[in-house]
XYZ file of N, CA and C in Angstrom:
231
model
N -31.179 18.271 -0.329
C -30.246 19.306 -0.201
C -29.018 19.760 -0.852
N -28.254 18.724 -1.131
C -26.948 18.939 -1.924
C -26.575 18.229 -2.787
N -28.210 18.020 -3.501
C -28.238 16.783 -4.520
C -27.956 17.908 -5.919
N -28.203 18.960 -6.387
C -27.821 19.602 -6.999
C -26.953 20.804 -6.421
N -25.987 20.329 -6.215
C -24.847 21.480 -5.033
C -24.028 22.131 -6.252
N -23.697 21.144 -7.454
C -22.432 22.040 -8.508
C -23.411 21.809 -9.835
N -24.376 22.878 -10.194
C -24.784 22.914 -11.621
C -23.951 23.408 -12.371
N -24.070 23.437 -13.688
C -23.192 24.275 -14.846
C -22.963 25.616 -14.489
N -23.767 26.611 -14.241
C -23.949 27.862 -13.881
C -23.089 28.087 -12.754
N -23.069 27.203 -11.481
C -22.129 27.339 -10.338
C -20.504 27.384 -10.751
N -20.275 26.449 -11.571
C -18.921 26.280 -12.327
C -18.564 27.620 -13.272
N -19.303 27.966 -13.908
C -19.086 29.381 -14.468
C -18.547 30.172 -13.881
N -19.625 30.324 -12.684
C -19.289 31.518 -11.715
C -17.821 31.105 -10.822
N -17.709 30.036 -10.839
C -16.515 30.025 -9.943
C -15.222 30.531 -10.718
N -15.337 29.721 -12.083
C -14.474 30.106 -12.963
C -14.060 31.370 -12.979
N -14.935 32.177 -13.249
C -15.191 33.780 -13.552
C -14.434 34.616 -12.227
N -14.745 34.030 -10.985
C -14.062 34.558 -10.052
C -12.737 34.099 -9.900
N -12.178 33.302 -9.824
C -10.903 32.976 -10.158
C -10.048 33.615 -11.045
N -10.769 33.645 -12.124
C -10.109 34.594 -13.217
C -10.068 36.098 -12.804
N -11.000 36.612 -12.331
C -10.500 38.050 -11.959
C -9.767 38.005 -10.717
N -9.716 37.168 -9.477
C -8.899 37.280 -8.438
C -7.430 36.889 -8.894
N -7.126 36.124 -9.590
C -5.697 35.717 -9.903
C -5.366 35.995 -11.340
N -6.146 36.301 -12.129
C -5.554 36.870 -13.618
C -5.272 35.602 -14.253
N -5.626 35.542 -15.854
C -5.479 34.317 -16.634
C -4.093 33.903 -16.887
N -3.147 34.862 -16.427
C -1.838 34.565 -16.614
C -1.168 33.619 -15.466
N -1.688 33.566 -14.165
C -1.369 32.572 -13.186
C -1.976 31.316 -13.080
N -3.235 31.406 -13.652
C -4.139 30.000 -13.314
C -3.755 28.891 -14.299
N -2.885 28.818 -15.218
C -1.827 27.732 -15.561
C -1.028 27.415 -14.571
N -0.354 28.079 -14.096
C 0.791 28.001 -13.055
C 0.147 27.492 -12.232
N -1.046 27.711 -11.456
C -1.737 27.204 -10.424
C -2.107 25.804 -10.673
N -2.297 25.780 -11.912
C -3.027 23.960 -12.244
C -1.758 23.320 -12.368
N -0.986 23.718 -13.156
C 0.156 22.847 -13.013
C 0.974 22.252 -12.065
N 1.111 23.316 -10.820
C 1.698 23.111 -9.333
C 0.266 21.997 -8.673
N -0.710 22.281 -8.924
C -1.539 21.526 -8.517
C -1.483 20.294 -9.030
N -1.483 19.831 -10.200
C -1.264 18.723 -10.651
C 0.173 17.820 -10.127
N 0.850 18.677 -10.080
C 2.389 17.894 -9.526
C 2.023 17.412 -8.138
N 1.499 18.551 -7.358
C 1.466 18.223 -5.840
C 0.330 17.078 -5.874
N -0.720 16.746 -6.858
C -1.391 15.572 -6.437
C -0.434 14.204 -6.794
N 0.293 14.398 -7.906
C 0.917 13.223 -8.459
C 1.800 12.754 -7.312
N 2.596 13.717 -6.506
C 3.542 13.262 -5.370
C 2.734 12.673 -4.534
N 1.499 13.478 -3.909
C 0.755 12.748 -2.936
C 0.287 11.073 -3.341
N 0.033 11.069 -4.453
C -0.560 9.489 -5.079
C 0.823 8.993 -4.935
N 2.111 9.127 -5.129
C 3.065 8.458 -5.240
C 3.530 8.126 -3.751
N 3.411 8.869 -2.930
C 3.433 8.651 -1.221
C 2.633 7.800 -0.868
N 1.210 7.840 -1.265
C 0.379 7.363 -0.284
C 0.724 5.584 -1.136
N 1.016 5.645 -2.289
C 1.237 4.367 -3.181
C 2.446 3.494 -2.277
N 3.452 4.499 -2.090
C 4.769 3.664 -1.153
C 4.377 3.294 -0.014
N 3.485 4.316 0.922
C 3.366 3.739 2.134
C 2.466 2.809 2.097
N 1.445 2.467 1.371
C 0.726 1.131 1.206
C 1.226 0.095 1.008
N 2.722 0.025 0.034
C 3.331 -0.955 -0.228
C 4.285 -0.961 0.854
N 4.888 -0.353 1.972
C 5.326 -0.560 3.102
C 4.905 -1.241 4.251
N 3.391 -0.879 4.179
C 2.732 -1.252 5.492
C 2.573 -3.029 5.634
N 2.909 -3.743 6.482
C 2.635 -5.073 6.735
C 1.465 -5.118 6.444
N 0.941 -7.104 6.513
C -0.043 -7.146 6.273
C -0.735 -7.327 7.672
N -1.906 -6.848 8.171
C -2.462 -7.226 9.470
C -3.094 -7.295 9.338
N -4.116 -8.049 8.820
C -5.377 -9.029 8.523
C -5.096 -10.085 9.127
N -5.800 -10.575 10.610
C -5.860 -11.732 11.226
C -6.057 -12.631 10.179
N -5.156 -13.873 10.404
C -5.739 -15.071 9.649
C -6.666 -15.779 10.294
N -7.543 -16.482 9.925
C -8.447 -17.373 10.706
C -8.264 -18.211 11.335
N -7.003 -18.928 11.066
C -6.397 -20.067 11.549
C -5.598 -19.812 12.826
N -5.361 -18.403 12.960
C -3.886 -18.015 13.818
C -4.407 -18.292 15.247
N -5.936 -17.567 15.680
C -6.095 -17.638 16.870
C -7.662 -17.966 16.801
N -8.087 -18.578 17.807
C -9.519 -19.191 17.758
C -10.251 -17.589 18.541
N -11.584 -17.579 17.945
C -12.371 -16.388 18.397
C -12.638 -17.016 19.992
N -12.911 -15.746 20.528
C -13.413 -15.916 22.221
C -14.743 -17.298 22.258
N -15.999 -16.741 21.380
C -16.801 -17.441 21.442
C -16.905 -19.029 20.858
N -15.736 -19.080 20.303
C -15.415 -20.586 19.699
C -14.904 -21.405 20.785
N -13.730 -20.672 21.829
C -13.545 -21.403 22.853
C -14.665 -22.123 24.016
N -15.528 -21.162 24.109
C -16.684 -21.412 24.946
C -17.589 -22.766 24.570
N -17.663 -22.884 23.334
C -18.726 -23.892 22.441
C -17.832 -24.632 22.009
N -17.656 -25.579 22.266
C -16.995 -26.889 21.609
C -17.516 -26.959 20.092
N -18.304 -26.964 19.878
C -19.104 -27.648 18.357
C -18.647 -26.282 17.612
N -18.542 -25.079 18.352
C -17.817 -24.051 17.114
C -16.282 -24.070 16.998
N -15.752 -24.517 18.130
C -14.245 -24.589 17.623
C -13.770 -25.987 17.083
N -14.812 -26.828 16.759
C -14.377 -27.729 15.836
C -14.447 -27.459 14.547
N -15.282 -26.405 14.097
C -15.363 -25.814 12.874
C -14.257 -25.087 12.492
N -13.495 -24.496 13.502
C -12.374 -23.530 12.978
C -11.268 -24.099 13.172
């Protein structure tokens, strides 16, 4: 159903409606503002990922519950 959601004529129609609604003078300013917002968002996400501690559990840190009940499985870990 959504396989051919945005065909070229859809994009032309969307651009025409945007030009009619906002005018050709406002569109470059809006695009510039959107670009700045995307750059700021990307930078913030990057800093948040850098600030997060590594929360992945190490396999040697704690034994698995099923490994504790089976001695042969506990020997592997």
